[in-house]
């Protein structure tokens, strides 16, 4: 069974630029999550989707971050404009409803 | 407030030693889930275990074992006879229904370094 796919794996941008990350969850998983992991910390949930709908986006900085999940499968997370403090690893995870989450390899973002 | 506390930042052991990772959590819910994940240097979080709040039985899986004690709000993880491949950051996490099911609240992680 294929795991959670993410791209790109690495991205370097300058502050005020925009960037987008893509995630393809495990087939059949209704729930998809985006986490931000700053170096030395545990992951922090940014947004949770169930199928097409948003379940929780309380910790998403909506003035610069946006996310969508079209057709209840793939998802994109966008940052516009990026700030230095957005440097982190962005992890995508998926799960069956109320089940354990499986994580992708992450995208390491560096903002200079 | 931090809901999951992993007080040990880093633990260094020599191969074949046992290592215990502490996890203390805080919740007002009676139903909740606790998790452990492993994050090797490659960066991908690997699921190890999920335990619901009504199941306090200790669990053993190979060299891994978990001790869940509701009385002390702890969910500790022991690696027996550690190996170099166990070197990683280990995260404890909590999921509560009053927050949103599925949302994992992670501790800060414990770095385990196993030397030959």
Tab-separated table of C-alpha atoms in Angstrom:
chain	number	residue	atom	x	y	z
A	1	UNK	CA	0.000	0.000	0.000
A	2	UNK	CA	1.425	3.360	-1.032
A	3	UNK	CA	2.037	5.840	1.759
A	4	UNK	CA	1.317	9.546	1.972
A	5	UNK	CA	3.109	11.413	-0.795
A	6	UNK	CA	4.316	14.981	-0.508
A	7	UNK	CA	6.131	17.345	-2.830
A	8	UNK	CA	8.420	19.089	-3.025
A	9	UNK	CA	10.722	17.630	-0.374
A	10	UNK	CA	12.707	20.830	-0.006
A	11	UNK	CA	12.000	24.451	-0.846
A	12	UNK	CA	14.011	27.615	-0.318
A	13	UNK	CA	12.335	30.967	-0.879
A	14	UNK	CA	12.855	34.570	0.095
A	15	UNK	CA	10.550	36.302	2.525
A	16	UNK	CA	7.432	37.800	0.985
A	17	UNK	CA	7.434	35.169	-1.781
A	18	UNK	CA	4.697	32.586	-2.081
A	19	UNK	CA	4.997	28.799	-1.937
A	20	UNK	CA	2.702	25.813	-2.307
A	21	UNK	CA	2.954	22.264	-1.016
A	22	UNK	CA	1.109	19.240	-2.337
A	23	UNK	CA	-0.097	16.123	-0.560
A	24	UNK	CA	-1.622	12.890	-1.809
A	25	UNK	CA	-3.053	10.805	1.050
A	26	UNK	CA	-3.332	7.055	1.364
A	27	UNK	CA	-6.113	5.786	-0.855
A	28	UNK	CA	-9.426	5.618	0.951
A	29	UNK	CA	-8.419	7.850	3.839
A	30	UNK	CA	-11.176	10.382	4.414
A	31	UNK	CA	-9.274	12.583	6.802
A	32	UNK	CA	-6.255	14.679	5.863
A	33	UNK	CA	-4.117	16.851	8.109
A	34	UNK	CA	-1.430	19.484	7.651
A	35	UNK	CA	1.042	19.992	10.477
A	36	UNK	CA	3.841	22.497	10.933
A	37	UNK	CA	6.949	21.278	12.737
A	38	UNK	CA	9.434	23.936	13.764
A	39	UNK	CA	12.932	22.671	14.511
A	40	UNK	CA	13.164	21.165	17.982
A	41	UNK	CA	9.398	21.085	18.536
A	42	UNK	CA	6.571	18.647	18.102
A	43	UNK	CA	4.268	19.013	15.106
A	44	UNK	CA	1.398	21.482	15.426
A	45	UNK	CA	-1.860	20.959	13.551
A	46	UNK	CA	-2.631	23.667	11.013
A	47	UNK	CA	-5.744	22.270	9.373
A	48	UNK	CA	-7.816	19.085	9.312
A	49	UNK	CA	-10.082	18.044	6.438
A	50	UNK	CA	-12.677	15.339	6.373
A	51	UNK	CA	-13.410	14.620	2.736
A	52	UNK	CA	-13.847	18.104	1.244
A	53	UNK	CA	-14.794	19.897	4.435
A	54	UNK	CA	-12.655	21.660	7.013
A	55	UNK	CA	-12.957	20.163	10.506
A	56	UNK	CA	-10.437	22.329	12.345
A	57	UNK	CA	-8.384	25.277	11.135
A	58	UNK	CA	-8.156	27.117	14.429
A	59	UNK	CA	-4.362	27.272	14.344
A	60	UNK	CA	-4.011	28.205	10.670
A	61	UNK	CA	-2.699	31.795	10.219
A	62	UNK	CA	-5.414	32.681	7.751
A	63	UNK	CA	-3.940	36.012	6.769
A	64	UNK	CA	-1.138	34.196	4.936
A	65	UNK	CA	-1.905	30.475	4.894
A	66	UNK	CA	-4.584	28.755	2.856
A	67	UNK	CA	-5.388	25.133	2.129
A	68	UNK	CA	-7.797	23.236	-0.023
A	69	UNK	CA	-8.722	19.663	-0.671
A	70	UNK	CA	-10.332	19.237	-4.021
A	71	UNK	CA	-12.580	16.222	-4.629
A	72	UNK	CA	-11.718	14.912	-1.173
A	73	UNK	CA	-8.368	13.481	-2.255
A	74	UNK	CA	-5.256	15.610	-2.888
A	75	UNK	CA	-4.572	18.754	-0.927
A	76	UNK	CA	-2.459	21.866	-1.329
A	77	UNK	CA	-1.189	24.203	1.361
A	78	UNK	CA	-0.137	27.690	0.338
A	79	UNK	CA	1.759	30.440	2.095
A	80	UNK	CA	1.543	33.962	0.714
A	81	UNK	CA	3.538	35.990	1.628
A	82	UNK	CA	6.088	33.927	3.539
A	83	UNK	CA	7.810	35.166	6.663
A	84	UNK	CA	11.080	34.061	8.215
A	85	UNK	CA	9.192	32.333	11.042
A	86	UNK	CA	7.467	30.065	8.519
A	87	UNK	CA	10.706	28.105	8.139
A	88	UNK	CA	9.710	24.611	9.228
A	89	UNK	CA	8.849	21.146	8.020
A	90	UNK	CA	5.293	20.855	6.734
A	91	UNK	CA	3.877	17.411	7.312
A	92	UNK	CA	0.830	15.926	5.707
A	93	UNK	CA	-0.955	12.995	7.331
A	94	UNK	CA	-4.035	10.966	6.541
A	95	UNK	CA	-6.256	8.549	8.386
A	96	UNK	CA	-9.481	6.670	8.298
A	97	UNK	CA	-12.002	8.515	10.425
A	98	UNK	CA	-10.880	8.575	14.091
A	99	UNK	CA	-8.015	6.226	13.423
A	100	UNK	CA	-4.248	6.509	13.691
A	101	UNK	CA	-2.591	8.984	11.359
A	102	UNK	CA	0.031	8.092	8.793
A	103	UNK	CA	2.510	10.781	7.886
A	104	UNK	CA	4.268	11.707	4.682
A	105	UNK	CA	7.977	12.544	4.447
A	106	UNK	CA	7.349	16.269	4.828
A	107	UNK	CA	8.449	19.382	2.976
A	108	UNK	CA	11.317	21.309	4.515
A	109	UNK	CA	10.780	25.020	3.914
A	110	UNK	CA	13.538	27.555	4.411
A	111	UNK	CA	12.623	31.230	4.201
A	112	UNK	CA	15.592	33.590	3.800
B	1	UNK	CA	-0.916	25.329	28.125
B	2	UNK	CA	1.085	22.304	27.121
B	3	UNK	CA	-1.150	19.256	27.298
B	4	UNK	CA	1.582	16.702	26.710
B	5	UNK	CA	4.851	16.959	28.587
B	6	UNK	CA	7.955	15.034	27.698
B	7	UNK	CA	10.401	16.243	30.280
B	8	UNK	CA	13.425	14.410	28.891
B	9	UNK	CA	14.975	16.360	26.046
B	10	UNK	CA	17.657	13.822	25.202
B	11	UNK	CA	18.641	10.391	26.447
B	12	UNK	CA	21.925	8.749	25.500
B	13	UNK	CA	22.455	5.036	26.022
B	14	UNK	CA	24.872	2.378	24.926
B	15	UNK	CA	23.543	-0.385	22.737
B	16	UNK	CA	21.687	-3.161	24.633
B	17	UNK	CA	20.738	-0.877	27.491
B	18	UNK	CA	17.064	-0.297	28.228
B	19	UNK	CA	15.640	3.191	27.877
B	20	UNK	CA	12.369	4.577	29.246
B	21	UNK	CA	10.722	7.674	27.840
B	22	UNK	CA	8.320	9.578	30.046
B	23	UNK	CA	5.066	11.149	28.905
B	24	UNK	CA	2.636	13.037	31.126
B	25	UNK	CA	-0.610	14.359	29.709
B	26	UNK	CA	-3.400	16.651	30.815
B	27	UNK	CA	-7.055	16.358	29.866
B	28	UNK	CA	-10.514	16.840	31.367
B	29	UNK	CA	-12.104	14.339	29.019
B	30	UNK	CA	-12.833	10.811	30.171
B	31	UNK	CA	-12.473	9.472	26.653
B	32	UNK	CA	-9.254	10.203	24.809
B	33	UNK	CA	-6.463	8.548	22.867
B	34	UNK	CA	-2.735	8.500	23.480
B	35	UNK	CA	-0.102	7.835	20.843
B	36	UNK	CA	3.593	7.340	20.396
B	37	UNK	CA	5.382	8.212	17.164
B	38	UNK	CA	9.004	7.750	16.135
B	39	UNK	CA	10.798	10.304	13.962
B	40	UNK	CA	14.096	8.943	12.613
B	41	UNK	CA	16.672	11.240	11.007
B	42	UNK	CA	14.883	10.838	7.675
B	43	UNK	CA	12.092	12.952	9.162
B	44	UNK	CA	9.014	10.822	8.557
B	45	UNK	CA	6.842	10.223	11.616
B	46	UNK	CA	6.232	6.525	12.164
B	47	UNK	CA	3.183	5.383	14.117
B	48	UNK	CA	4.033	3.062	17.028
B	49	UNK	CA	0.933	2.702	19.185
B	50	UNK	CA	-2.519	4.076	19.950
B	51	UNK	CA	-4.151	3.497	23.317
B	52	UNK	CA	-7.655	4.555	24.351
B	53	UNK	CA	-8.357	5.864	27.822
B	54	UNK	CA	-10.389	2.835	28.849
B	55	UNK	CA	-7.633	0.350	28.202
B	56	UNK	CA	-5.005	0.491	30.921
B	57	UNK	CA	-3.409	-2.825	30.089
B	58	UNK	CA	0.283	-2.598	29.450
B	59	UNK	CA	1.313	-3.550	25.950
B	60	UNK	CA	4.398	-5.216	24.594
B	61	UNK	CA	5.454	-5.350	20.964
B	62	UNK	CA	8.821	-6.934	20.422
B	63	UNK	CA	11.382	-4.781	22.208
B	64	UNK	CA	8.847	-2.020	22.799
B	65	UNK	CA	6.527	-1.804	25.787
B	66	UNK	CA	4.134	0.817	27.067
B	67	UNK	CA	2.916	1.531	30.592
B	68	UNK	CA	-0.343	3.504	30.840
B	69	UNK	CA	-1.336	4.776	34.284
B	70	UNK	CA	-4.422	6.990	34.440
B	71	UNK	CA	-3.841	7.670	38.133
B	72	UNK	CA	-0.685	9.592	37.302
B	73	UNK	CA	-1.726	10.668	33.779
B	74	UNK	CA	1.318	8.987	32.334
B	75	UNK	CA	1.950	6.896	29.253
B	76	UNK	CA	5.575	5.801	29.363
B	77	UNK	CA	7.467	3.961	26.657
B	78	UNK	CA	10.342	1.525	27.166
B	79	UNK	CA	12.758	0.204	24.584
B	80	UNK	CA	14.422	-2.973	25.807
B	81	UNK	CA	17.914	-3.914	24.631
B	82	UNK	CA	18.273	-0.776	22.550
B	83	UNK	CA	19.867	-0.843	19.110
B	84	UNK	CA	21.517	1.848	17.024
B	85	UNK	CA	18.451	1.861	14.726
B	86	UNK	CA	16.385	3.064	17.679
B	87	UNK	CA	18.152	6.426	17.497
B	88	UNK	CA	15.380	8.909	16.742
B	89	UNK	CA	13.109	11.505	18.268
B	90	UNK	CA	10.092	9.976	19.967
B	91	UNK	CA	6.862	11.919	20.354
B	92	UNK	CA	3.955	11.297	22.671
B	93	UNK	CA	0.610	12.740	21.542
B	94	UNK	CA	-2.940	13.182	22.830
B	95	UNK	CA	-6.269	13.284	20.983
B	96	UNK	CA	-9.380	14.599	22.765
B	97	UNK	CA	-12.985	14.749	21.540
B	98	UNK	CA	-13.631	18.175	23.041
B	99	UNK	CA	-10.879	19.548	20.834
B	100	UNK	CA	-11.516	17.620	17.672
B	101	UNK	CA	-11.091	13.926	17.166
B	102	UNK	CA	-8.044	13.348	15.101
B	103	UNK	CA	-6.196	16.482	16.160
B	104	UNK	CA	-2.974	15.281	17.703
B	105	UNK	CA	-1.356	17.426	20.358
B	106	UNK	CA	2.270	16.481	20.486
B	107	UNK	CA	4.820	16.799	23.218
B	108	UNK	CA	8.177	18.375	22.473
B	109	UNK	CA	9.770	14.992	21.865
B	110	UNK	CA	12.658	13.075	23.386
B	111	UNK	CA	15.814	12.522	21.354
B	112	UNK	CA	17.210	9.033	21.895
B	113	UNK	CA	20.831	8.451	20.952
B	114	UNK	CA	22.049	4.865	20.971
B	115	UNK	CA	25.778	4.382	20.555
B	116	UNK	CA	27.459	1.065	19.685
